[in-house]
Structures are given as structure tokens and as C-alpha cells.
Amino acid sequence: MRPMTPPPPRLRRSLAVLAAGATALAGVLTAGAPAQAQDDAITVYLASDSTVQTYDPYYEPQAGWGQVLDRYFDENVTIANHAIGGRSSRSFVEQGRLDAILDEIQPGDYLFVQFGHNDATVSVPERYTSPEDYKTYLRDHYIAGAIEKGAVPVLVTPVSRRSFNADTGEFNTSFPEYVEKVYELHEETGVAMVDLSASSRAYLNEIGPEEAKSVFLHVPAGVYPNRPNGTADDTHFQEYGAIQMARLVAEETATLGLPLSDHVVDVAPPADVPAAPTGVTAATVANASITLNWADQDDADIYRVYVREPGGEWRLGTTSTAGVGRVAGLAEETAYEFAVTAVNGKGESAYSDTLAVATATAGFKFDFGPASQTVAPGYTEVNRGTVYDADKGYGFTTDMTSAIDRDRGNAEDPLGSDFVAWFGGSYDFAVDVADGLYSARVFVGDYLGSARTNVAFEGVGYGAANAGSKSILAKDFEGIVVEDGQLNVNITGQTGHLNGLELTRIGDAPGSGDGPDEPCADCAEQIESLDRAPVAVAVDGGNFLSWRSLANDPEGLAFNVYRDGRLITPEPTQLTNLTDQGGTANATYWVATVADGVETGYTAAFEVWDDQFIDIDMERPEGGTTPDGVAYTYAPTDATTADLDGDGVFELVQKWDPSNAKDNSHNGYTGNVYVDAYTLSGELLWRVDLGRNIRAGAHYTQLVAYDLDSDGRAEVALKTADGTVDGVGTVIGDPDADYRNETGRILDGPEFLTIFNGQTGAAMETVDFSPERGDICQWGDCYGNRGDRLMAAVAYLDGVHPSLITNRGIYAKTEITAWNWDGDNLPQLWSFSSDSWGGAYTGQGNHQMSVADTDGDGRDEIVFGAMTINDDGTPLYSTGLGHGDALHVSDFDPSNEGLEIFSPFECMSCSGNRAGAFRDADTGDVLWSIPGTRDTGRGACGDIDPAYPGAECWAASATGAWNSREGELHAADGTLISTSIPSANSMIWWDGDLGREIFDHEFDEPNYVPIYPFIAEWDPETGTQSEIFTPEGVQTSNGTKGNPVLTADLLGDWREEVILRKESNDGVRLFTTTIASDYALPTLMNDPQYRLAVSWQNVSYNQPPWPSYFLGYDMATPEYQTVTYGPARDAADAPYAAASCSVDYDVVADWGSGFVVQIKVTNTGDTAIGEWDLAWRSGGVESVLHAWGGDIAADGDAMVADPAFWNFPLKPGHTKQIGFQGTGDPHDPGMFLMNGQVCAAASRECRSPPGVRALRRPGPRFVRGA
């Protein structure tokens, strides 16, 4: 016997009370005189195991009777449930759990104690407690501890399991030795007892073993997200069963004569029995089972499914607590009739309409055993030497040398008599089949012993198939999806027995049809019509300029660049950037397009930025205080961009999050979320207040700004609720509604999806949000962690028009809805639910949703983590690798046809211990992977090493830490380059080469504040990264995630800009590169995949955008996607016409505190100029003290000269002089305008652009420097 653990000191004192033995104790408690009993404010403490504990809603429908006991007591009784799974009477004490109760319990409270289930577990030493020790622990610890605190102990006998005599159907007494010890203590001490063993057994005998499945945790596959393959558990309860057990406890408590007994309340039964169920259909038909669906009813507790052979007697086939039930144990190729009833506390409904269905025939039957076995009739022999080959179409794909086989010689059961097995091993069996949905029946057992086997199909675990001693188990599995022409079975377990296998095709595979999607004919995505977004930045020795090339520019298009009206490119350039070494801070530029030597269009004039950033000042919302007294302030966090007003220039749609924004897993109120629209110059266009019924956090509000109806102006789509105020002040729904619960969460109330006018912020259409919340528990928990994980995106599902995509759920149940906005209406296009497609599509989502044409048919798919949904809303495939935190999709490996996907994974058991995987985007096939043993949240890709073709990808797999530089860095072909890795945060095209740079941040984890952001470059030689740009006055957002507000190709050439929040939190700062590049590509925003990625970049865990083609070192000319947009934004005329004049501007004196400027204006034309004025940039001029030759004054940021009358007219070839004296800095006057036209000025030098060569191919071009 295991030595007794010494009791805690507290209980040693109590043992003194018990020293006189049972006789003395018997007088301590009597039914009528509990210690200091009180009539109100009673707390009932529960000390027990998993049959009593309160379960997280994720485990639905599992429940313990302790979590529902309160429904049977009045408001004066509080239930404090301390029960916890896996504990025995001994381990509960040793772990200090009883001490925790005794620290709280007060005189007059009650301590209910039920143990025995785990005490009897001899195989688990830390739990096992012999019956005698069990009695001692109950007496010396629980009873004595309660008495010492003046509380009332109540012993509860162990609740029954679903264990019965197969011949009689009578239930067995569970743990009889432990029940007996509770009886003895009750008799010896007089402590009150609830005989739950007897009452639960009587109840179960009343309803019978089959209906008892609805009491215990027997649930079919596909009903509950956390149990995709179903559960068959004869110990634990589902909620219905927990309620029945709690009722039995309460009913017996009412008879004990304790003060608590008076607080037991009757729960009135419903007024009526439920109506007969309707809508009974056969969901799947297998060879030995049939799954039925019917309409769920709110007033039903359980359903009974009856079955009979035609003309026979009805018998109970199964029970269920939901509108689905599977009747198993049926004969093959046999006709049956089914009916369903609904049951509640009032009684049973009438039968539903009868449904007649015949079982199917198994398409494949295999009998496993030694080579000398007797094969069961109708079965195909399989022995350890049956190796798979394509001609046979079946066989082992694992070397079975280490396995065993046996034949127990039972001639009456040739299928069950023999088997193959592999103790503690793992082996695979493959069968070539048609794609589709399959059911399987697995036979497991051993006539000389027991068998413990685990089964997986198509890489998805379906649980255990365990047979008791000297028996054979036949277990059915459904929802097996085959999409590659082969069904794979994996067998593991303690013994790994496999006697027989039957496979039946029960339906089409997800997404099956007539074959691969036909390519979209003449597909061309409709995108916004952009201008060339030119930008000029002052740099050392001049100005850096860049501008856009557009996807539909004609081949050979080149550019002329003008400074202050003077052409500064010696010849048209095909590059889209240059450094103007003669440029000054006050220069004015424009760019002209040149086709066949003729200027065909012009940008607007643009001026020079003082630095490589512009500030976008914003109107920061006022902070506030939540109902629980928490103060909060606001910061600009995520943003997206779109052309809201149709002028070809991007605006910014900015989200303001309060400082108390919450992750879904955390309770707490939050401030409101605001969404603003700003021009890049800082003009506030509108503000939307999402209101109190939208919680703040990364997963609640996703910004979608896109031209959804292709009218040239973008709309904004947001999830809204009662109390949302649109951009013109109109309230959506009920302005007074407040659905926040006591934890600050919003789990009730309507949810809306609103389309806002991009120019005004006015709500144009509001519909019910989908996927709808429904019962929040169906998403994997009941407190909103999993049910409020919301994503959004835009996709070209038809290859032409953009569709809005919304989502709910990533960890368990997953749903996606597609919408089409036509300018007036917002109908749903399709919806996807993982419930409809089996366990392979459950729990595969990510914290972001990428969009790409993965199958090359011209229409976009939804890449949602480890699964991909086709353009029509049906699954394309699921890899089954599970959920992850990062996702990258592009043509990372040009040698592999199509696109690739790289992502890290959170669940190692789901991913097969892959920390990250690089896979084919069309098929989902894993091309290579990174091994791992822990949640790996960070992974990235980018062409950072020119020595290897394609892009490199890496994951922080060594420690899993967000800032780890240890992991694995791989080339596109899977070659392991290094175990030192770059930051795995984000990427940006910033410098002049084609490789991608690293965006990350330094972070102070102890104080949880950012230090500074940076852009870095990877050095392949040293295996380290070095910072090449560290912006000042700005910070990242979202904690260790270190997100910028936005990264995208917003301005200038194809390189990307980065927007970061200002440290003052009153706006953002946009940075652009000033590094020259010898490469030119069309703006990345003209690539639909990249444009869509910018749209969804803000969603949840932000990711960098990727184009549809490989962009990196040694890239070939891409095959750009065909797009359509409106007329070119290039103006037909230059922003300023050339005047027939020249200006000589001369600072003749500058003594620091003043200056003198002499200006000579010459008519270079053939005709006289009558009245004229002259304007130029005021620059640093502060004041004009004196002028001659006319009036000269500052007008805003310009100087304007209005010459005296004697300077008119200005004849051809003649020169007039004017001048002025002033203070400030008169230098760098910039461009001169006479009567609004440009006068020629002294020439300034400009570095000639390098020679270029074009990689010629029909269509748009990729230009590379010579």
C-alpha cells in the first residue's frame, strides 16, 4: 500500500476532534443541528473530479453536474465549484485544492464531496487511492476540515458510468468498493449522504443504455467544432446529462433535513411536449450506418431516433441533443424506416414523418492477418507483405517488417480471428478510390487479449478504436474527404491492432464537379485609375524624384522630366526615378510621357519635400473612461488606402483604437472605435463612430476600402451595430442600445454590415452581418474568444468585379461569406461553412485572409491559413496543417509553376511537427517544411540572398519567441541556408535593388513599449541584418507585433512607402525612399493580388503585401495580370505653358540681416508683351522693405511683382529691370511665371540618367539598368 501523505497542519488540529473515534464524531453533526447554520447567504462548495467540474465552453457539449447545480437552488444559495478533472480524494488534498476551499468556507456553508472515479485508477499512481485510504481521506481531511470551519460536510457516492450488462441492459454499480466506504462513513459518523450512485443508476435503468448516450458524452461527427470526428465517452456528461445528475443531487438534498434542504426549488416542467420534429432527411448513407438531419427545436431537451425494418417494430436507434443523429449497427444493403421524436420534461412528442432509406454496399472490404489466414467471405486478403502498388490499387505504404500478425483460430469469425498489429508503432494503408466523401468501418480486437488502436484518415485523427478483452469492436467513422484519388489510413496506438476495414463512398468530395475550373476567358480585373503620383525629395546635392509607371502603359513608353519649366532629361528615360543634382528646395517639377518621340501626357506640377516624409496631421479623438472606471486615450493604429473621390490619388482610411483595446481572450470594457478618412495632405473627410456595441481589438474591426461597384470611387465596408454613427451624423439602429455584458464583451444584439460612401462617410446600405454570431458557443467557446475572430478581404471571384469577403471563426468552426455591392444593393453571393465540409476544414484559419488566383483560372481564391476556398465558395483543398499567425502568398519559386504559400504553424500535433511549410498554392502539397516542436508565430519570406534562385523563407522555430534570430532560413527549393534568420516580422521594397528589405522594431518588453522602428538589409555573408533606415519621431503599434500603420506602393516608383504613427499620436508620418534604382516596374498597386493584399493588410495580424509574380534578384520580365481601369490620368497639356521670356535673378547683396535682389526680365519672343506680372517662390523671404520698377510683395508662399507702367510693354529682345530690398533668405526663387506661364531661367545641372535596356515582351515592361 502507498504510504499515507501526512495531513496539512490545519487538519492535524481537526484530527484531535476525531481522536475519540466514530462514536464521538457521530454526535458532532445531526440532521437538525448543523454548526451555526444560517438561512441565507449559503455557499455550497464542491470538491470533486471531472464529472462535477465546470467546463470552458470550448468543450461543448461536455458539462459537469456542478456547473448546473445552481438551477435547483434558490437565490440565497451560491455554488462554488472547485471540482477539477483527473483528481482523486488524495491528489485533491495533496495539490492544496482542499486548503483553498477551507480558506474560504464560512460557518453554515456546505462542502459536498464526490470522489472515486480517479481513486480507482491503479494505472495512475499519483491518483490511485485504495478504498481504505479513500475512507481515511474523506474522514480526516474533508469531514474534519469542514467541521473545524463550522461548515456542513455532505458525502456524495460516485456517480454511475454508462456501464451495463449487455444481456439484461441493467446498469452496473460503478466503483462499488468506494460506494461502500461512503456508506460506512455515513453510518459511523452521521454525516449527511447523497447516494448519487444509487439514484443515477436507477435513472439510467429507467431510460436504458441507448438513451443514456444523450446523458453521457456521445456526440456524432460534425456537430460540435471542437469534436469534428465526434465523441463516445461513457464517463463524462453532456449538458443534458449533467442537468439530470444535478437534479438527482438536489432532489436527495431536499430529503436530508438540513437547512440547505429548504432552499431546494422545483424546476417546473414545460407547459407542453414538443411538436413532432420536421425536415427529417438522410445526410449520409453508409453500408452500416445512416446519419439523419432534422430541424432543431428550442423546446426539446433530447431527440430519440427510432428505426425498424419495413413492417417491423420500432426500436430506439440512437438519441441526440442536436438535430443530427447517426444510427449505426445496420445491415448492409438493407431497407430501413426511421422516425424522430422530441423529448422535454413534459414528455415525448409524436413521431415525425417516416423516412425510408436503404443502407449502401461497401465498395472495399479488407481482411487483415497472416498470409495463411482464412479470409472472410467477400473480403480481400491483406497481410504484412501486401505492399501498395498502383496495379493492385491498395496495400501498406509502410515497411511492415517490425509489425506482427496473429490468427486466433476462431473459425466462426474469420474477420475478427486474425489481425496485424504494431505495439507502439505507426503504419499506413492506402487504397486508390474515386474522390468523394467516405465512411469507414474498422474492426479491432483480439480473442486472447485486448486491443488499443488509434485511427486517422487522410491525415486527420478520428480517435480511438479500443476493444475489451477477448472481444472484437466494429467502429464506424464518417466525414472522410478524399481529393487526390487515394484514401490513406494511419494506425497507431498501444497495440495498433487492425482486423478489418470497410470503405463506402457516401457522396461527392468538397468542390468536386466536372473537373478543374475552366480558365476565365478575357478576364481583366477592374481597378482604380491612378495618376503617376510623382514625388520629389531634397537630398544631399539635389533632389530625388520618382513617379509611377502604369500596368497598361504602351510598350516603350518613356518620360521627360521638367524642372522649373526646363527639360532636365537629355533624352526620354524609361526609368521612373532620377536624382536632379541641380535641383533646389524651391524647384517645381512635372513629368511628361513620351511615345514614339512625342509627349503624350503630363503630370501635375509637384514641389519638393524638405525631408523624405510628410506628416498627415489628424484630429485625435478625445479619450474617456469605461463603466468599470478605466481611463483610455487614442492612437492611430491600422489603416488602409483607396481612391475615395475618384481623382486618381489615394486617401487614407484610418482606424483609431483606444488604449484599452482587448485581445479576444481578455475580458474588459473598451472605448469606442473610430474610423476616419483623410487626404494625404491631412484634410479630414469624415469620421465614423462605431459605437459602444463594437468592441475594440485586432479581431473586431477590419477596414475594407475598395471600389466595390467599379464606378471609379471607393466605398468603405465595416461591421457595425446599434449606435454606430456614420460620417454625416446619422445613427444606425437603436442609439440607446447597450449590449455590453459585465465582462465588457458584446455577445448579444444585432450585428450589421454597412457600406459607406467613400467621399462623405454616409451609410448607403446596412444589412445583417454574415457569418452571423448565432449561438456564440458553436464557435468553440461561449465567451466570445473564438466566435468574435473576424476577418475581411476583397476578391475578384469572377475575374473581373471585386467582391467583399467577410469571415467568422478560425480556431474551430469557420465560415466565410461573399457579397457583391452594385451601388444600391448588397446581396450575398455565397457562403462557406466548415460544418458542411467535415473536420478537415475545421480550425484551419489564420489571423489573416490572403487572396490570390491559386489555381490559375483567372479567378481569385481565398487562402485562409491551411485551407483554400475556391472562387465559388466550395473548398479547393485543406492541408490539415492547422492554424497559424503569419501567411505569405506569391510566386516565391519561379521554377515551380504557379504560386506558393509559406506559413508558420501554432499547433504541432496538427501540422505534424512542422514549424513552417512551403507549399504549392494550387494543390496544397507541402514542397518542404521546417521541423518544430512548439508554437511558431513568426515566419516571413523575401528575396534576401541573390546566391539562391527565388525568394528565401524562414521561421523563428528554435524558441518561438517573436524576436528570435534562431530558426531555419531556406531557399525556395528547400535548401537549408542557415540557422540564423532575419527578423520575421514584415518586409518592404525600399532600396534600389530587387531584393526585399526587412521591416521590424526594437521593443522594451519589461515595460511593453516600442523603442524605435527600422528597415534593415540581410547580409548573407555574415548571416546578420544591418539597419539602413531608422525613422525618427514615430513608433509601431500592436505591441510586439510592431506593425506600421500601412506599407504599400502609395507614391512614386514601384518601391513601397511606410506609414507610422507619430509619437504624439496626433497623426501619422509617411516615409518614401530616396535611394536611386536602376529598375523600373509598373506600380505594384496595378497588380491585382498586391492591391488586394494592401486592402486586407490591416486585418488582425498584419502581413506584408505580395504581387502575383516573382519580384527579386535575377527576375525575368513578369507576366503581369491583365487589368482594366478608366482613362489615363495624364493631362493633355503641361501644367504650365512656356512664355516667351527669360529671367535673370541676382542677389546682388546679402549682409545677413538684409539683402538686395536685382531681377532682369527679357522678352525672347517675336511680339511685344503688354501688361505683365511675375511670380516666383518666396522661399525664405520674410519681408520686403523697398521695391523698384513696380510693386513687389509676398502672397502666401509666392512673391509677386506688379511692374510699374513704364515697364509696359516689353518689346521683343528688350529687358526690363525690377528689384527689391528685404529681410530673410532670398536665395532659391524656384520657377518664374509671367502671366501664369513659365519664363526660362538660368540652367541648373542634373545628373544624366544611366543608360537602360528593356526586356522586351508584348504588353507592359520591366526595365532594368544597363
XYZ file of C-alpha atoms in Angstrom, residues 75-574:
500
model
C -31.219 32.837 -4.904
C -29.835 32.537 -1.351
C -27.524 29.694 -2.357
C -24.252 30.180 -4.222
C -22.445 27.223 -5.770
C -18.635 27.407 -5.535
C -17.473 24.642 -7.832
C -13.855 23.677 -7.092
C -14.108 20.325 -8.876
C -11.306 19.638 -11.325
C -10.725 16.765 -13.705
C -8.259 13.966 -13.021
C -8.244 14.332 -9.213
C -8.778 11.706 -6.564
C -9.618 12.243 -2.909
C -5.869 12.098 -2.194
C -4.471 14.235 -5.037
C -7.098 16.925 -4.421
C -5.674 17.285 -0.903
C -2.019 16.962 -1.894
C -2.355 19.691 -4.502
C -3.748 22.146 -1.950
C -7.188 22.306 -3.523
C -8.994 21.383 -0.320
C -6.967 24.019 1.528
C -8.219 26.609 -0.987
C -11.800 25.687 -0.097
C -11.164 25.701 3.648
C -9.574 29.132 3.377
C -12.883 30.481 2.063
C -15.627 28.379 3.656
C -17.666 30.000 6.390
C -19.753 28.626 9.253
C -23.069 27.412 7.903
C -21.699 26.744 4.434
C -21.672 23.248 2.927
C -18.954 21.045 1.475
C -20.213 18.396 -0.976
C -17.576 15.740 -1.697
C -17.726 13.221 -4.554
C -14.662 11.156 -5.483
C -13.982 7.587 -6.545
C -13.585 7.710 -10.338
C -9.894 8.570 -10.219
C -9.209 6.945 -6.844
C -9.766 3.578 -8.545
C -7.195 4.281 -11.311
C -4.462 1.856 -10.341
C -2.585 2.655 -13.564
C -2.032 6.272 -12.494
C -0.075 6.174 -9.213
C -0.440 9.876 -8.446
C -4.224 9.432 -8.428
C -4.738 5.957 -7.070
C -6.139 5.756 -3.568
C -7.144 2.420 -2.127
C -10.708 2.141 -0.790
C -9.461 2.211 2.793
C -7.230 5.225 2.203
C -10.140 6.847 0.368
C -12.253 6.461 3.501
C -9.471 7.892 5.632
C -9.033 10.933 3.386
C -12.757 11.652 3.411
C -12.943 11.377 7.199
C -9.695 13.015 8.292
C -9.465 15.764 5.700
C -12.801 16.677 4.128
C -15.176 15.939 7.008
C -12.793 17.137 9.702
C -11.804 20.235 7.730
C -15.400 21.290 7.213
C -16.254 20.705 10.866
C -13.300 22.775 12.037
C -14.582 25.702 9.958
C -18.160 25.296 11.211
C -19.361 24.071 7.833
C -21.501 21.069 6.984
C -19.914 18.170 5.069
C -22.068 16.141 2.695
C -20.751 12.918 1.162
C -21.796 12.019 -2.378
C -21.371 8.482 -3.671
C -19.610 8.171 -7.063
C -21.955 8.884 -9.961
C -22.618 5.972 -12.314
C -20.831 5.385 -15.593
C -22.532 4.076 -18.718
C -21.595 0.538 -17.784
C -24.269 -2.127 -18.110
C -24.891 -5.826 -18.517
C -25.062 -6.402 -22.252
C -27.527 -9.256 -21.793
C -30.008 -7.590 -19.440
C -29.380 -3.896 -20.104
C -29.186 -3.323 -16.344
C -26.592 -0.777 -15.260
C -23.718 -1.885 -13.067
C -22.723 -0.224 -9.822
C -19.688 1.858 -10.673
C -16.785 1.694 -8.217
C -18.684 -0.446 -5.688
C -15.773 -0.626 -3.201
C -15.725 3.168 -2.964
C -19.501 3.418 -2.721
C -19.311 1.005 0.213
C -16.774 3.214 2.042
C -19.086 6.226 1.761
C -21.905 4.099 3.221
C -19.626 3.128 6.111
C -18.672 6.737 6.865
C -22.305 7.803 6.757
C -23.242 5.079 9.222
C -20.252 5.646 11.505
C -20.298 9.446 11.640
C -23.811 10.533 10.847
C -22.501 12.806 8.108
C -25.188 13.526 5.530
C -25.005 11.489 2.339
C -26.391 11.892 -1.173
C -26.457 8.430 -2.735
C -25.882 9.551 -6.321
C -24.588 6.108 -7.192
C -27.981 4.566 -6.495
C -30.139 7.390 -7.880
C -28.143 7.765 -11.101
C -28.180 4.004 -11.643
C -31.936 3.908 -11.140
C -32.385 6.787 -13.595
C -30.183 5.120 -16.192
C -32.030 1.822 -15.811
C -35.235 3.733 -16.418
C -34.116 5.243 -19.702
C -31.938 2.358 -20.906
C -28.442 2.126 -22.413
C -29.292 3.657 -25.785
C -30.975 6.779 -24.480
C -28.192 7.075 -21.930
C -25.941 8.116 -24.824
C -27.647 11.512 -24.646
C -26.783 11.693 -20.955
C -23.154 10.802 -21.498
C -20.783 12.372 -23.965
C -21.846 10.556 -27.123
C -21.993 13.089 -29.964
C -21.820 12.487 -33.726
C -19.153 13.870 -36.016
C -19.532 17.348 -37.465
C -21.931 18.753 -34.852
C -19.529 20.482 -32.467
C -16.493 22.384 -33.813
C -14.148 21.078 -31.127
C -15.224 17.491 -31.844
C -15.140 17.261 -35.641
C -14.939 13.470 -35.521
C -17.474 13.002 -32.748
C -17.007 11.601 -29.225
C -18.066 8.399 -27.466
C -17.418 8.800 -23.723
C -19.193 6.647 -21.125
C -17.916 8.571 -18.082
C -18.472 12.263 -18.736
C -21.735 14.045 -19.366
C -23.071 16.356 -21.984
C -25.115 19.250 -20.662
C -28.408 17.370 -20.748
C -26.899 14.585 -18.651
C -25.249 16.999 -16.229
C -28.632 18.603 -15.649
C -30.173 15.212 -14.866
C -27.413 14.390 -12.377
C -27.730 17.799 -10.710
C -31.475 17.228 -10.430
C -30.855 13.923 -8.654
C -28.410 15.568 -6.226
C -30.858 18.358 -5.460
C -33.833 16.032 -5.036
C -31.983 13.936 -2.465
C -30.607 17.057 -0.739
C -34.197 18.146 -0.220
C -34.815 14.993 1.849
C -31.807 15.345 4.179
C -33.488 17.619 6.704
C -30.663 20.162 6.586
C -31.279 23.929 6.465
C -29.989 23.730 2.900
C -32.853 21.360 2.121
C -35.320 24.224 2.403
C -33.537 26.067 -0.396
C -34.039 23.356 -2.997
C -36.508 24.526 -5.625
C -38.656 22.609 -8.046
C -37.930 23.286 -11.684
C -41.292 23.342 -13.339
C -41.596 21.222 -16.461
C -42.531 22.892 -19.749
C -46.193 23.541 -20.368
C -46.301 21.264 -23.399
C -44.430 18.447 -25.017
C -42.518 19.475 -28.127
C -44.028 19.273 -31.575
C -43.036 16.349 -33.757
C -39.702 17.011 -35.474
C -39.806 18.062 -39.115
C -37.436 18.058 -42.029
C -36.031 14.594 -41.417
C -33.570 13.738 -44.186
C -30.728 11.297 -44.714
C -27.493 13.277 -44.668
C -25.209 10.334 -45.369
C -25.854 6.688 -46.162
C -23.111 4.164 -45.445
C -23.059 0.392 -45.502
C -23.594 0.035 -41.750
C -24.922 3.406 -40.610
C -27.199 6.230 -41.686
C -26.919 9.824 -40.466
C -30.132 11.823 -40.256
C -30.709 15.554 -40.032
C -33.822 17.354 -38.836
C -34.866 20.836 -37.773
C -33.691 21.732 -34.270
C -36.386 22.768 -31.766
C -35.894 25.208 -28.915
C -38.248 23.324 -26.567
C -36.601 19.910 -26.943
C -34.068 18.534 -24.448
C -33.160 15.468 -26.474
C -34.294 13.634 -29.582
C -34.986 9.935 -29.995
C -34.370 8.300 -33.352
C -36.350 5.144 -33.954
C -35.590 2.541 -36.599
C -37.305 -0.549 -37.941
C -37.270 -2.880 -40.869
C -40.330 -2.223 -43.047
C -43.335 -3.691 -41.295
C -41.364 -4.440 -38.114
C -41.466 -2.980 -34.629
C -39.930 0.374 -33.843
C -36.792 0.228 -31.714
C -34.611 3.001 -30.378
C -31.737 3.570 -32.774
C -29.998 6.471 -31.066
C -30.592 9.681 -29.151
C -29.135 13.116 -29.656
C -29.184 16.571 -28.120
C -28.914 18.266 -31.531
C -30.695 17.983 -34.862
C -28.458 15.243 -36.161
C -28.127 11.597 -35.238
C -26.346 8.571 -36.611
C -27.892 5.137 -36.351
C -25.159 2.512 -36.546
C -25.073 -1.276 -36.418
C -27.243 -1.637 -39.502
C -27.031 -4.452 -42.009
C -25.522 -3.845 -45.415
C -27.850 -3.334 -48.403
C -30.964 -3.366 -46.218
C -34.061 -1.167 -46.261
C -34.961 0.660 -43.034
C -37.530 3.162 -41.845
C -36.745 5.983 -39.440
C -38.753 8.369 -37.260
C -37.673 11.039 -34.798
C -39.322 12.320 -31.619
C -38.507 15.303 -29.425
C -38.437 14.964 -25.634
C -38.558 17.514 -22.816
C -39.503 17.482 -19.164
C -43.182 17.287 -20.055
C -42.860 14.202 -22.217
C -42.240 12.886 -25.710
C -43.636 14.297 -28.925
C -45.437 12.433 -31.625
C -43.335 10.653 -34.225
C -42.063 12.582 -37.193
C -42.966 11.536 -40.688
C -41.357 8.228 -41.562
C -38.260 8.260 -43.737
C -37.366 5.148 -45.740
C -33.689 4.619 -46.560
C -31.621 1.607 -47.548
C -28.021 1.142 -46.451
C -25.298 1.116 -49.069
C -22.775 -1.518 -50.094
C -19.171 -1.105 -49.054
C -17.006 -0.553 -52.093
C -13.915 -2.017 -50.431
C -13.552 -4.730 -47.785
C -10.195 -5.873 -46.428
C -9.382 -8.713 -44.035
C -6.024 -8.230 -42.266
C -3.992 -11.131 -40.869
C -1.184 -13.609 -41.535
C -0.536 -14.838 -45.036
C -2.118 -18.176 -44.058
C -5.343 -16.657 -42.801
C -8.823 -17.745 -43.685
C -10.257 -14.754 -45.491
C -13.775 -13.674 -44.592
C -16.216 -14.118 -47.499
C -16.436 -11.014 -49.677
C -13.228 -9.534 -48.273
C -9.819 -9.027 -49.863
C -6.835 -10.543 -48.084
C -4.191 -8.195 -46.677
C -1.081 -9.449 -44.891
C 2.143 -7.777 -43.843
C 3.586 -8.469 -47.253
C 0.821 -6.649 -49.082
C 2.807 -3.664 -50.299
C 0.973 -0.944 -52.158
C 1.375 -0.781 -55.902
C -0.631 1.111 -58.479
C -1.752 -2.017 -60.321
C -3.357 -3.512 -57.214
C -4.576 -0.142 -56.006
C -4.155 -0.938 -52.326
C -1.575 -2.004 -49.777
C 0.724 -0.894 -46.997
C 2.894 2.136 -47.667
C 4.903 1.436 -44.505
C 7.543 -1.274 -44.184
C 5.706 -3.824 -42.006
C 8.757 -5.877 -41.013
C 8.526 -4.733 -37.384
C 4.780 -5.352 -37.172
C 3.231 -8.654 -36.081
C 0.288 -10.765 -37.241
C -1.723 -13.458 -35.485
C -4.649 -15.804 -36.144
C -6.512 -16.889 -33.006
C -8.237 -19.762 -34.818
C -11.851 -18.658 -34.372
C -13.418 -20.302 -37.388
C -16.799 -18.741 -36.633
C -15.370 -15.260 -37.088
C -12.724 -15.302 -39.839
C -12.657 -11.472 -39.936
C -12.133 -10.992 -36.201
C -9.979 -14.049 -35.644
C -6.836 -12.622 -37.226
C -5.119 -9.239 -37.356
C -1.982 -7.271 -37.923
C -0.621 -5.138 -35.067
C 2.310 -2.913 -34.182
C 2.707 -2.274 -30.488
C 3.528 1.416 -30.041
C 4.228 1.788 -33.757
C 2.662 3.586 -36.687
C 1.748 2.227 -40.104
C -0.152 3.356 -43.179
C -2.501 1.587 -45.556
C -3.581 3.174 -48.843
C -6.479 2.438 -51.181
C -6.989 4.002 -54.595
C -10.534 5.361 -54.683
C -12.602 7.930 -56.516
C -12.610 11.345 -54.920
C -15.519 11.853 -52.582
C -16.861 11.624 -49.045
C -16.358 8.252 -47.398
C -17.389 6.318 -44.332
C -15.232 3.598 -42.863
C -15.880 0.677 -40.553
C -12.815 -0.510 -38.678
C -12.675 -3.896 -36.947
C -10.282 -4.145 -33.994
C -9.822 -6.847 -31.359
C -8.022 -9.919 -30.073
C -9.705 -13.112 -28.872
C -6.807 -13.673 -26.442
C -6.458 -10.146 -25.074
C -7.436 -6.515 -25.501
C -6.634 -4.038 -28.285
C -5.968 -0.300 -28.176
C -5.844 1.363 -31.580
C -5.959 4.953 -32.821
C -7.178 5.670 -36.339
C -6.524 8.562 -38.723
C -7.880 9.016 -42.240
C -6.335 11.396 -44.753
C -4.072 12.834 -42.072
C -6.957 13.679 -39.745
C -7.163 11.877 -36.416
C -10.524 10.221 -35.774
C -9.791 8.900 -32.306
C -9.560 5.530 -30.629
C -10.991 2.129 -31.520
C -10.367 0.068 -28.395
C -11.646 -3.432 -27.867
C -12.033 -5.059 -24.466
C -10.528 -8.360 -23.514
C -11.327 -11.220 -25.867
C -13.711 -9.189 -27.991
C -13.921 -7.610 -31.419
C -15.015 -3.992 -31.888
C -16.600 -2.677 -35.088
C -16.411 1.116 -35.121
C -17.785 3.433 -37.813
C -16.229 6.699 -38.944
C -17.701 9.311 -41.288
C -16.757 12.574 -42.963
C -13.590 11.272 -44.626
C -12.741 13.521 -47.565
C -10.663 12.180 -50.457
C -9.483 14.676 -53.053
C -6.405 13.044 -54.549
C -7.684 9.656 -55.656
C -6.293 7.766 -52.666
C -7.652 7.120 -49.181
C -4.893 6.826 -46.598
C -5.364 5.109 -43.239
C -2.883 5.546 -40.407
C -2.916 3.148 -37.448
C -1.187 3.896 -34.147
C -1.840 3.116 -30.503
C -0.675 0.976 -27.634
C -1.267 -2.226 -29.607
C -2.130 -0.916 -33.071
C -4.457 -3.804 -33.949
C -6.291 -3.870 -37.290
C -8.542 -6.832 -38.159
C -10.738 -5.494 -40.934
C -11.580 -2.378 -42.907
C -14.665 -1.451 -44.959
C -14.870 1.720 -47.065
C -18.051 3.188 -48.514
C -18.346 6.227 -50.733
C -21.246 8.309 -49.414
C -21.086 11.463 -51.539
C -19.058 13.854 -53.632
C -15.880 15.392 -52.357
C -15.905 19.071 -51.423
C -15.568 21.174 -54.526
C -15.971 18.206 -56.843
C -17.641 18.724 -60.169
C -16.806 18.271 -63.793
C -13.087 18.777 -63.312
C -10.785 21.750 -62.926
C -12.292 25.185 -63.322
C -12.278 26.437 -66.874
C -9.941 29.406 -67.279
C -11.745 32.702 -67.228
C -11.970 33.998 -70.812
C -10.934 37.632 -71.230
C -10.755 38.208 -67.500
C -9.362 41.614 -66.564
C -9.754 42.883 -63.028
C -11.276 46.330 -62.693
C -9.033 48.537 -60.567
C -8.851 52.235 -59.805
C -7.441 54.634 -62.380
C -4.370 56.185 -60.786
C -2.252 59.206 -61.549
C 1.532 58.923 -61.659
C 1.924 60.099 -58.044
C 5.198 61.955 -58.619
C 7.280 62.880 -55.608
C 10.427 64.969 -55.138
C 12.567 64.946 -52.007
C 15.505 67.174 -51.137
C 18.684 65.113 -50.766
C 22.363 65.948 -50.491
C 23.386 67.720 -53.697
C 19.955 67.997 -55.256
C 16.520 66.405 -55.360
C 15.419 62.796 -55.722
C 12.375 62.258 -57.976
C 10.229 59.226 -58.720
C 6.876 58.575 -60.366
C 4.625 55.738 -61.439
C 4.691 53.528 -64.443
C 1.253 52.008 -65.041
C 0.364 48.444 -65.985
C -1.353 49.408 -69.241
C 1.278 51.852 -70.423
C 2.230 51.064 -74.019
C 5.475 49.243 -74.548
C 8.406 51.597 -74.905
C 6.748 54.456 -73.058
C 9.384 56.843 -71.713
C 9.420 60.037 -69.693
C 10.676 63.605 -69.901
C 11.260 65.434 -66.644
C 10.951 69.206 -66.288
C 12.297 71.397 -63.535
C 11.039 74.985 -63.345
C 9.853 74.660 -66.921
C 13.176 73.409 -68.227
C 13.681 69.893 -69.639
C 16.329 68.185 -67.489
C 16.409 64.726 -69.078
C 18.741 64.814 -72.106
C 16.624 62.109 -73.674
C 13.422 60.334 -72.609
C 14.104 57.830 -69.832
C 12.359 54.511 -69.229
